[in-house]
Short mmCIF file of C-alpha atoms in Angstrom, two decimals:
data_model
loop_
_atom_site.label_atom_id
_atom_site.label_comp_id
_atom_site.label_asym_id
_atom_site.label_seq_id
_atom_site.Cartn_x
_atom_site.Cartn_y
_atom_site.Cartn_z
CA MET A 1 13.60 -43.74 158.61
CA ILE A 2 14.72 -47.65 158.82
CA GLN A 3 15.67 -49.19 155.89
CA THR A 4 15.78 -52.99 155.38
CA ASN A 5 17.48 -55.06 152.83
CA HIS A 6 19.28 -51.98 151.87
CA THR A 7 22.16 -52.63 149.05
CA LEU A 8 24.77 -49.92 149.25
CA LYS A 9 26.81 -51.09 146.31
CA ALA A 10 25.80 -51.12 142.71
CA SER A 11 28.06 -53.51 140.46
CA PRO A 12 27.50 -55.67 137.37
CA ARG A 13 27.62 -59.18 136.87
CA PHE A 14 26.28 -61.78 134.40
CA ARG A 15 25.29 -65.31 134.32
CA MET A 16 25.39 -67.77 131.52
CA LEU A 17 23.24 -70.60 132.77
CA THR A 18 19.66 -71.01 134.48
CA GLU A 19 19.82 -72.99 137.81
CA ASP A 20 18.20 -75.86 135.92
CA GLN A 21 21.13 -75.77 133.35
CA VAL A 22 23.79 -75.86 136.09
CA GLU A 23 22.24 -78.97 137.49
CA ARG A 24 21.73 -80.57 134.28
CA ILE A 25 25.42 -80.07 133.30
CA THR A 26 26.51 -81.12 136.94
CA ARG A 27 24.61 -84.42 136.39
CA ALA A 28 26.04 -85.17 133.14
CA SER A 29 29.67 -84.74 134.54
CA PHE A 30 28.68 -87.31 137.14
CA GLU A 31 27.44 -89.79 134.27
CA ILE A 32 30.53 -89.30 132.59
CA LEU A 33 32.63 -90.36 135.51
CA GLU A 34 30.23 -93.35 136.38
CA LYS A 35 29.45 -94.77 132.73
CA VAL A 36 32.64 -93.71 130.56
CA GLY A 37 35.33 -93.44 133.27
CA TYR A 38 38.91 -92.46 133.20
CA LYS A 39 42.10 -94.17 131.95
CA VAL A 40 44.46 -94.05 134.68
CA LEU A 41 47.99 -94.86 134.34
CA HIS A 42 49.06 -94.79 138.12
CA SER A 43 48.54 -98.11 140.08
CA GLY A 44 48.61 -96.38 143.21
CA VAL A 45 45.69 -94.28 142.48
CA ARG A 46 43.73 -97.20 140.76
CA LYS A 47 43.95 -99.17 144.02
CA MET A 48 43.00 -96.16 146.08
CA LEU A 49 39.88 -95.67 144.01
CA GLN A 50 38.91 -99.38 143.94
CA SER A 51 38.99 -99.37 147.93
CA ALA A 52 36.64 -96.36 147.86
CA GLY A 53 34.33 -98.36 145.45
CA ALA A 54 35.22 -97.63 142.01
CA VAL A 55 34.86 -100.04 139.14
CA VAL A 56 38.57 -100.85 138.10
CA LYS A 57 39.17 -102.76 135.10
CA GLY A 58 42.83 -102.96 133.90
CA GLU A 59 43.44 -99.03 133.59
CA SER A 60 39.62 -98.10 133.15
CA VAL A 61 38.15 -96.75 136.43
CA LYS A 62 34.74 -95.86 136.62
CA VAL A 63 33.75 -93.43 139.66
CA PRO A 64 30.20 -93.92 141.09
CA GLU A 65 28.36 -90.58 141.85
CA PHE A 66 28.44 -91.38 145.53
CA ILE A 67 32.22 -91.14 145.47
CA THR A 68 32.43 -87.86 143.68
CA ARG A 69 29.85 -86.33 145.83
CA GLY A 70 31.43 -87.48 148.89
CA CYS A 71 34.74 -85.91 147.90
CA LEU A 72 33.21 -82.68 146.56
CA SER A 73 31.51 -82.41 150.05
CA THR A 74 35.21 -82.59 151.95
CA ALA A 75 36.90 -80.02 149.62
CA PRO A 76 37.22 -76.59 151.22
CA LYS A 77 34.66 -73.91 150.02
CA GLY A 78 37.31 -71.55 148.90
CA TRP A 79 40.93 -70.64 150.35
CA THR A 80 43.18 -67.63 151.27
CA LEU A 81 46.47 -66.98 149.38
CA TYR A 82 49.39 -65.24 151.14
CA ASP A 83 52.30 -63.21 149.54
CA ARG A 84 55.83 -64.41 150.30
CA GLN A 85 56.07 -61.98 153.11
CA GLY A 86 53.01 -63.48 154.99
CA LEU A 87 50.45 -60.75 153.99
CA ARG A 88 46.85 -61.88 153.13
CA ALA A 89 46.48 -61.37 149.33
CA LEU A 90 43.72 -63.20 147.84
CA ASP A 91 40.22 -64.58 148.82
CA VAL A 92 40.00 -67.24 146.45
CA SER A 93 36.06 -67.89 146.81
CA GLY A 94 32.75 -67.05 145.62
CA ARG A 95 33.06 -64.38 142.37
CA ASN A 96 36.11 -62.69 143.66
CA SER A 97 38.10 -62.23 140.43
CA TYR A 98 42.12 -61.83 140.34
CA TYR A 99 44.15 -61.82 137.38
CA GLY A 100 47.67 -63.35 136.80
CA THR A 101 50.44 -63.79 134.23
CA SER A 102 50.77 -66.18 131.39
CA THR A 103 53.23 -69.22 131.52
CA ALA A 104 55.07 -72.18 129.89
CA SER A 105 55.63 -70.81 126.76
CA PRO A 106 58.60 -71.92 124.78
CA ASN A 107 59.26 -68.42 123.10
CA THR A 108 59.48 -64.91 124.48
CA LYS A 109 58.68 -61.58 123.20
CA ASP A 110 61.67 -59.73 124.43
CA ALA A 111 60.74 -56.99 127.01
CA LEU A 112 63.06 -54.54 126.04
CA THR A 113 63.64 -55.17 122.16
CA GLY A 114 60.14 -57.00 121.23
CA GLU A 115 62.24 -59.56 119.46
CA TYR A 116 61.04 -63.13 119.44
CA HIS A 117 63.73 -65.63 120.92
CA GLU A 118 63.48 -69.01 122.96
CA THR A 119 62.61 -68.23 126.64
CA ARG A 120 65.47 -67.91 129.25
CA ALA A 121 65.88 -67.75 132.79
CA GLU A 122 66.82 -64.12 132.75
CA ASP A 123 63.25 -63.31 130.64
CA LEU A 124 61.34 -64.94 133.91
CA GLY A 125 63.19 -62.89 136.38
CA ARG A 126 62.48 -59.68 134.36
CA ALA A 127 58.79 -60.44 133.86
CA ALA A 128 58.03 -61.18 137.37
CA ARG A 129 59.81 -58.06 138.62
CA VAL A 130 57.60 -56.10 135.99
CA ALA A 131 54.44 -58.11 137.20
CA ASP A 132 55.60 -57.19 140.77
CA ALA A 133 55.19 -53.64 139.89
CA LEU A 134 51.77 -53.74 138.26
CA ASP A 135 49.03 -52.78 140.44
CA ASN A 136 46.27 -54.94 138.93
CA ILE A 137 48.57 -58.15 138.30
CA ASP A 138 47.35 -60.03 141.46
CA TRP A 139 49.44 -62.95 141.22
CA VAL A 140 52.00 -64.34 138.80
CA MET A 141 53.02 -67.64 137.35
CA PRO A 142 56.62 -68.19 135.87
CA MET A 143 56.38 -66.57 132.50
CA GLY A 144 57.63 -69.05 130.06
CA SER A 145 59.28 -72.48 129.90
CA VAL A 146 63.16 -72.26 129.93
CA GLN A 147 65.10 -73.42 127.22
CA ASP A 148 68.55 -72.41 128.36
CA VAL A 149 68.72 -75.31 131.28
CA PRO A 150 68.21 -78.86 131.54
CA ALA A 151 64.58 -79.61 130.38
CA ARG A 152 64.06 -82.20 133.50
CA THR A 153 64.86 -79.52 136.01
CA ALA A 154 63.55 -76.38 134.18
CA GLU A 155 60.72 -75.86 136.77
CA LEU A 156 63.43 -75.38 139.52
CA HIS A 157 65.06 -72.57 137.69
CA GLU A 158 61.66 -71.20 136.68
CA PHE A 159 60.37 -70.81 140.28
CA PHE A 160 63.73 -69.53 141.66
CA ALA A 161 63.91 -66.74 138.91
CA THR A 162 60.15 -65.86 139.50
CA VAL A 163 60.18 -65.91 143.56
CA THR A 164 63.35 -63.89 143.63
CA ASN A 165 61.66 -61.13 141.69
CA THR A 166 58.19 -60.87 143.22
CA THR A 167 56.26 -61.26 146.52
CA LYS A 168 52.94 -61.64 145.05
CA PRO A 169 51.53 -65.39 145.08
CA ILE A 170 52.84 -68.01 142.62
CA VAL A 171 50.94 -70.45 140.79
CA PHE A 172 53.43 -72.74 139.44
CA LEU A 173 53.62 -75.79 136.81
CA ALA A 174 55.92 -78.76 137.57
CA TYR A 175 57.35 -81.30 135.29
CA SER A 176 57.99 -83.88 137.74
CA PRO A 177 56.84 -85.19 140.92
CA ARG A 178 60.40 -84.65 142.54
CA GLY A 179 60.46 -81.19 141.02
CA THR A 180 56.96 -80.39 142.83
CA GLU A 181 58.69 -81.59 146.06
CA LEU A 182 61.86 -79.63 145.57
CA ILE A 183 59.64 -76.19 144.70
CA TYR A 184 57.63 -76.93 147.96
CA ASP A 185 60.88 -76.97 150.04
CA MET A 186 61.91 -73.89 148.36
CA ALA A 187 58.55 -72.35 149.32
CA ALA A 188 58.94 -73.71 152.73
CA ALA A 189 62.49 -72.41 153.19
CA ILE A 190 61.44 -68.71 152.14
CA VAL A 191 58.57 -68.44 154.91
CA GLY A 192 60.43 -70.32 157.61
CA GLY A 193 59.35 -74.00 157.48
CA GLU A 194 56.46 -76.45 156.39
CA ASP A 195 54.08 -75.08 159.13
CA ILE A 196 54.25 -71.54 158.39
CA LEU A 197 53.72 -72.59 154.58
CA ARG A 198 50.70 -74.42 155.58
CA GLU A 199 49.10 -71.62 157.52
CA LYS A 200 49.98 -69.03 155.14
CA PRO A 201 50.30 -70.46 151.64
CA PHE A 202 51.72 -68.40 148.89
CA LEU A 203 51.88 -71.20 146.33
CA VAL A 204 49.58 -72.92 144.41
CA LEU A 205 50.21 -76.29 142.21
CA TYR A 206 48.60 -76.33 138.65
CA PRO A 207 48.56 -79.97 137.72
CA GLU A 208 46.98 -80.76 134.09
CA SER A 209 45.60 -84.06 133.19
CA ILE A 210 45.45 -85.19 129.74
CA SER A 211 42.11 -84.66 127.82
CA PRO A 212 40.25 -86.57 127.18
CA LEU A 213 39.95 -88.56 130.19
CA ILE A 214 43.35 -89.70 131.01
CA MET A 215 45.38 -89.62 134.18
CA PRO A 216 49.13 -89.82 133.54
CA GLN A 217 51.23 -91.20 136.26
CA GLU A 218 53.21 -88.02 136.62
CA VAL A 219 50.28 -85.83 136.89
CA ALA A 220 48.74 -88.11 139.57
CA ASP A 221 51.90 -88.18 141.49
CA ARG A 222 51.89 -84.05 141.51
CA ILE A 223 48.37 -84.25 142.66
CA LEU A 224 49.04 -86.55 145.73
CA ILE A 225 52.19 -84.58 146.51
CA ALA A 226 50.09 -81.37 147.02
CA ALA A 227 47.25 -83.14 148.70
CA ASP A 228 49.78 -84.58 151.26
CA ARG A 229 51.10 -81.25 152.03
CA CYS A 230 47.78 -79.49 152.06
CA LEU A 231 49.17 -77.30 149.38
CA PRO A 232 46.28 -75.24 147.35
CA GLN A 233 46.18 -76.90 143.93
CA MET A 234 43.93 -75.85 140.83
CA MET A 235 43.21 -78.36 138.51
CA GLY A 236 43.74 -77.72 134.67
CA PRO A 237 42.66 -80.27 132.26
CA THR A 238 42.06 -78.42 128.75
CA ILE A 239 39.59 -79.38 126.45
CA GLN A 240 39.58 -78.22 122.63
CA PRO A 241 35.87 -78.61 121.48
CA GLY A 242 35.78 -80.75 118.20
CA ALA A 243 39.24 -82.34 119.10
CA THR A 244 39.49 -83.42 122.76
CA GLY A 245 36.01 -82.79 123.79
CA PRO A 246 32.69 -82.69 122.01
CA VAL A 247 32.52 -79.39 119.63
CA THR A 248 29.24 -78.58 121.23
CA MET A 249 29.74 -76.12 124.01
CA ALA A 250 27.51 -77.93 126.73
CA GLY A 251 29.25 -81.09 125.82
CA ALA A 252 32.76 -79.64 126.42
CA VAL A 253 31.62 -78.05 129.64
CA ALA A 254 30.37 -81.10 131.07
CA GLN A 255 33.26 -83.19 129.95
CA GLY A 256 35.69 -80.51 131.46
CA VAL A 257 33.80 -80.40 134.75
CA ALA A 258 33.87 -84.43 134.93
CA GLU A 259 37.88 -84.02 134.33
CA SER A 260 38.22 -81.47 136.88
CA MET A 261 36.00 -83.32 139.39
CA PHE A 262 38.06 -86.73 138.75
CA CYS A 263 41.19 -84.82 139.76
CA LEU A 264 39.52 -83.33 142.84
CA VAL A 265 38.61 -87.09 143.90
CA VAL A 266 42.05 -88.32 143.72
CA ALA A 267 43.16 -85.41 145.87
CA GLN A 268 40.22 -85.80 148.41
CA LEU A 269 40.46 -89.59 148.78
CA ARG A 270 44.28 -88.89 149.35
CA ARG A 271 43.57 -86.44 152.21
CA PRO A 272 40.03 -85.10 152.80
CA GLY A 273 40.05 -81.55 153.15
CA CYS A 274 42.99 -80.62 151.34
CA PRO A 275 42.52 -77.42 149.23
CA VAL A 276 41.72 -77.67 145.68
CA GLY A 277 40.03 -75.63 142.72
CA LEU A 278 37.59 -77.03 139.92
CA GLY A 279 39.51 -75.64 137.27
CA CYS A 280 39.64 -76.33 133.55
CA ASN A 281 40.54 -74.66 130.18
CA PHE A 282 39.11 -74.58 126.91
CA GLY A 283 41.25 -74.11 124.00
CA ILE A 284 39.41 -73.22 120.56
CA LEU A 285 40.39 -75.25 117.69
CA ASP A 286 40.66 -73.43 114.46
CA MET A 287 38.88 -75.84 112.19
CA ALA A 288 40.44 -74.38 108.96
CA LEU A 289 44.12 -73.87 110.31
CA GLY A 290 44.30 -76.90 112.95
CA LEU A 291 45.71 -74.43 115.59
CA MET A 292 44.21 -73.79 118.99
CA SER A 293 42.99 -70.15 119.56
CA ILE A 294 43.08 -68.23 122.71
CA GLY A 295 41.09 -65.18 121.51
CA ALA A 296 38.14 -66.76 120.31
CA PRO A 297 34.79 -65.70 122.02
CA GLU A 298 33.89 -69.59 122.70
CA MET A 299 36.72 -69.54 125.28
CA SER A 300 34.98 -67.08 127.85
CA LEU A 301 31.59 -68.92 126.71
CA THR A 302 32.52 -72.22 128.24
CA LEU A 303 34.82 -70.95 131.00
CA ALA A 304 32.03 -68.90 132.33
CA ALA A 305 29.68 -71.89 132.26
CA GLN A 306 31.92 -73.93 133.76
CA ALA A 307 32.82 -71.53 136.32
CA GLU A 308 29.16 -71.13 137.18
CA VAL A 309 29.28 -75.04 138.06
CA ALA A 310 32.12 -74.54 140.15
CA GLN A 311 30.45 -71.62 142.03
CA HIS A 312 27.21 -73.78 142.48
CA LEU A 313 29.44 -76.45 144.14
CA GLY A 314 31.22 -73.69 146.17
CA LEU A 315 34.42 -74.35 144.76
CA PRO A 316 37.32 -71.91 143.22
CA SER A 317 37.41 -71.55 139.46
CA TRP A 318 40.04 -70.78 136.92
CA GLY A 319 40.10 -68.31 133.71
CA LEU A 320 42.27 -67.39 130.71
CA ALA A 321 42.11 -63.87 129.78
CA GLY A 322 44.43 -61.16 128.53
CA ALA A 323 45.83 -63.17 125.86
CA THR A 324 45.99 -63.18 122.27
CA ASP A 325 46.51 -64.86 118.94
CA SER A 326 48.25 -61.75 117.59
CA LYS A 327 52.02 -61.62 117.06
CA CYS A 328 52.46 -58.12 117.90
CA LEU A 329 50.74 -55.15 119.98
CA ASP A 330 48.12 -54.39 117.43
CA ALA A 331 44.24 -53.80 117.49
CA GLN A 332 43.75 -57.62 117.73
CA ALA A 333 45.84 -58.20 120.90
CA GLY A 334 43.84 -55.15 122.43
CA ALA A 335 40.50 -56.32 121.36
CA GLU A 336 40.89 -60.09 122.16
CA ALA A 337 42.47 -59.50 125.66
CA ALA A 338 39.85 -57.26 126.85
CA PHE A 339 36.93 -59.17 125.76
CA HIS A 340 38.07 -61.90 127.81
CA ILE A 341 39.43 -59.76 130.78
CA LEU A 342 36.13 -58.12 131.24
CA ALA A 343 33.72 -61.31 130.18
CA GLN A 344 35.43 -63.38 132.76
CA GLY A 345 35.16 -60.65 135.44
CA LEU A 346 31.67 -60.23 134.92
CA ALA A 347 31.28 -64.03 135.30
CA GLY A 348 32.99 -63.77 138.59
CA LEU A 349 35.95 -66.54 137.74
CA ASN A 350 38.53 -66.40 140.52
CA LEU A 351 42.06 -67.31 139.37
CA ILE A 352 42.19 -65.83 135.76
CA HIS A 353 45.53 -66.60 134.31
CA ASP A 354 47.68 -66.02 131.09
CA VAL A 355 47.73 -62.19 131.04
CA GLY A 356 50.53 -61.76 128.73
CA TYR A 357 50.30 -64.49 126.20
CA MET A 358 50.88 -63.87 122.43
CA ASP A 359 50.86 -65.87 119.58
CA MET A 360 48.41 -68.36 120.32
CA SER A 361 50.11 -69.15 123.59
CA MET A 362 53.41 -69.94 122.09
CA ALA A 363 54.89 -66.94 123.50
CA CYS A 364 55.03 -64.66 126.80
CA ALA A 365 55.14 -61.29 126.40
CA VAL A 366 55.85 -58.53 128.93
CA GLU A 367 54.21 -55.83 126.37
CA GLN A 368 51.28 -57.69 126.52
CA LEU A 369 51.13 -57.95 130.14
CA VAL A 370 51.53 -54.24 130.69
CA VAL A 371 48.62 -53.32 128.39
CA GLY A 372 46.51 -56.01 130.13
CA ASN A 373 47.20 -54.34 133.34
CA ASP A 374 45.59 -51.11 132.28
CA THR A 375 42.84 -53.24 130.56
CA ILE A 376 42.23 -55.07 133.91
CA GLY A 377 42.23 -51.83 135.72
CA MET A 378 39.39 -50.63 133.31
CA ALA A 379 37.34 -54.12 134.10
CA LYS A 380 37.94 -53.58 137.80
CA ARG A 381 36.63 -50.22 137.92
CA LEU A 382 33.64 -51.24 136.34
CA LEU A 383 33.16 -54.20 138.28
CA ARG A 384 33.62 -52.53 141.40
CA GLY A 385 30.48 -50.40 140.60
CA PHE A 386 29.45 -47.35 142.92
CA GLU A 387 28.05 -46.62 146.06
CA VAL A 388 24.50 -45.68 146.65
CA SER A 389 24.41 -43.59 149.78
CA ASP A 390 23.78 -40.23 151.05
CA GLU A 391 27.42 -38.94 150.71
CA HIS A 392 27.63 -40.60 147.15
CA LEU A 393 24.20 -39.15 146.33
CA ALA A 394 25.56 -35.77 146.99
CA ILE A 395 22.27 -33.94 147.12
CA ASP A 396 23.69 -31.31 149.65
CA VAL A 397 26.53 -30.82 146.98
CA ILE A 398 24.31 -30.29 144.40
CA LYS A 399 22.19 -27.75 146.19
CA ASN A 400 25.21 -25.94 147.13
CA VAL A 401 26.51 -25.59 143.69
CA GLY A 402 23.25 -24.81 142.12
CA PRO A 403 22.51 -24.17 138.50
CA GLY A 404 25.37 -23.02 136.26
CA GLY A 405 28.28 -23.61 138.92
CA HIS A 406 31.08 -26.07 139.03
CA TYR A 407 32.25 -28.80 141.36
CA LEU A 408 35.89 -28.45 141.05
CA LEU A 409 36.41 -26.49 144.34
CA GLN A 410 34.07 -28.66 146.30
CA SER A 411 35.64 -30.51 149.03
CA HIS A 412 33.40 -33.34 148.20
CA THR A 413 35.19 -33.51 144.84
CA MET A 414 38.69 -33.62 146.41
CA ASN A 415 37.52 -36.15 148.71
CA HIS A 416 36.37 -38.67 146.37
CA PHE A 417 37.82 -38.11 142.80
CA ARG A 418 40.91 -40.33 143.21
CA ASN A 419 38.85 -43.26 144.14
CA GLU A 420 35.78 -42.59 141.73
CA LEU A 421 37.72 -41.90 138.41
CA TRP A 422 39.92 -44.46 136.92
CA ARG A 423 43.25 -43.07 135.12
CA SER A 424 45.39 -45.21 132.56
CA LYS A 425 49.17 -45.27 132.69
CA ILE A 426 49.30 -46.52 129.38
CA PHE A 427 46.47 -45.22 127.20
CA THR A 428 46.61 -41.41 125.98
CA ARG A 429 44.23 -38.83 126.87
CA GLN A 430 46.43 -35.75 125.88
CA ALA A 431 45.09 -33.34 123.55
CA MET A 432 46.60 -33.65 119.80
CA GLU A 433 49.26 -30.73 120.02
CA ASN A 434 50.64 -32.04 123.33
CA TRP A 435 50.69 -35.70 121.94
CA ARG A 436 52.55 -34.53 118.95
CA GLU A 437 55.02 -32.69 121.21
CA ALA A 438 55.86 -35.64 123.08
CA GLY A 439 56.86 -37.43 120.09
CA SER A 440 53.57 -38.83 118.72
CA LYS A 441 54.31 -42.15 120.52
CA ASP A 442 51.71 -45.11 119.87
CA VAL A 443 50.88 -47.54 122.45
CA GLU A 444 53.80 -49.86 121.89
CA ALA A 445 56.29 -46.98 122.51
CA ARG A 446 54.60 -45.93 125.66
CA VAL A 447 54.52 -49.63 126.94
CA ARG A 448 58.27 -50.04 126.26
CA GLU A 449 59.01 -46.78 127.97
CA GLU A 450 57.06 -48.13 130.94
CA ILE A 451 58.53 -51.35 130.85
CA ARG A 452 62.10 -49.76 131.01
CA ARG A 453 61.12 -47.29 133.92
CA ILE A 454 59.80 -50.40 135.97
CA LEU A 455 63.10 -52.29 135.26
CA GLU A 456 65.21 -49.06 136.49
CA THR A 457 63.12 -48.26 139.47
CA HIS A 458 61.50 -51.02 141.15
CA GLN A 459 62.85 -53.63 143.01
CA PRO A 460 61.00 -56.17 145.19
CA PRO A 461 61.80 -56.55 148.68
CA PRO A 462 64.77 -58.81 148.57
CA LEU A 463 65.13 -62.44 150.26
CA SER A 464 67.81 -62.73 152.97
CA GLU A 465 71.24 -64.02 151.82
CA GLY A 466 70.55 -67.20 154.06
CA VAL A 467 67.48 -67.86 152.30
CA LEU A 468 69.06 -67.36 148.75
CA ALA A 469 71.67 -69.73 149.60
CA GLU A 470 69.28 -72.30 150.79
CA LEU A 471 67.56 -71.89 147.72
CA GLU A 472 70.55 -72.33 145.70
CA ARG A 473 71.33 -75.45 147.55
CA ILE A 474 68.23 -76.98 146.99
CA LYS A 475 68.17 -75.97 143.15
CA ILE A 476 71.68 -77.43 142.85
CA GLU A 477 71.58 -80.57 144.58
CA GLY A 478 68.00 -81.26 143.34
CA GLU A 479 69.12 -80.86 139.42
CA LYS A 480 71.96 -82.96 140.19
CA GLU A 481 69.70 -85.63 141.48
CA ILE A 482 66.75 -85.27 138.94
CA THR A 483 69.37 -85.64 136.14
CA SER A 484 71.28 -88.62 137.50
CA HIS A 485 67.90 -90.58 138.11
CA SER A 486 64.97 -91.72 136.17
CA GLU A 487 61.66 -90.80 137.81
CA PRO A 488 60.28 -93.58 140.20
CA ALA A 489 57.40 -95.89 139.37
CA GLY A 490 54.64 -93.57 141.11
CA LEU A 491 53.87 -92.64 144.63
CA THR A 492 51.76 -95.20 146.59
#
């Protein structure tokens, strides 16, 4: 028998929008850029856009649809990330979903004690080492914004603490154009030069313009720096429906797509073909408290819709999951994290960040990251689906066992159970009496034990002494340079 159009894998997914709705939101985004435009605080970017045909009046820039469409056509339809050892790690395209850590919080929930304190550089090193050991954390961001170093050079310390404790791909925030350049130099030193870093990038820049519709000078500079170096970058404007964007979800998504498109236009006009993602964030404003939630269901609702526009255009997308508004490792923390991890995986978002956030993104917590790792494992098992083939239908095995038999001694069981059946490292399946004998430990206690075990036993492959010395040199000299000079007036 010949079977045609045969599907071997059965796996779940969902779609938010119809094709007509995707097209309508996309066209609304074009209209926002053409009719409303952007406030651009970078003279060089204004000149570049004007030369391309944009309408520039003072700081206001309106971008005709033909410019945006042209830039969308030159952007690569996905890209590959490597780890710092040069091994292929992530295919950032289509509906491939990869989960990464939280970042940029001023506070940390201590990995060992559970106490809150201001974020220190050692917290980032410890968090990166734990993330490196977690099978379902695919990439890493510096887990916090360090408060124990000069603020103007914090990104240098954050990157150093992270890259020396993990081999996984890194997405990084930079706080200044010069800091962006220095982090790039550090990454190039690790892999053996700029040419190798361009061929096998393990680093992604995460520039965030200001909503609604403002491009600060320093953000524009960071986009230009990454474009000049063909460094992948994921655009990250953040819309708060009802505050910095329309309260209606469709309007918020249309504005978010427009803002991300504008960042993409800047990058593509600077260097056509440079790798970019059409990312966006949606923080949900609690109208009663005036605070931004990262656990509200509307976050995944809008992110899934925005990602469908990105998928329609063939561009990588950005998500936010595994985070919680809760202050401790409780049912709320688990429920909010699991909801968004699964929803965004089903929606096929690409780089899904912020696993490990607590307290409405004001703190990074390794304990939340460890629980998130197991939750992601469950979600990945669901998303992987199962194979429908002669081997997996197992008719011959069923015939061999027959009525009333069992499958425990079948070679088919031994060959497949490890791949078919997912097991948690944290969640208990013990019988009650065994659980009591083991100390009646709850999830938080087991998580704390797992963190200690990882920190005591796991050590990522170290960088060479020569590379470490070069990173220290770049960090120390860069810190002196940045702290002794004001930022330049902007790249041209």
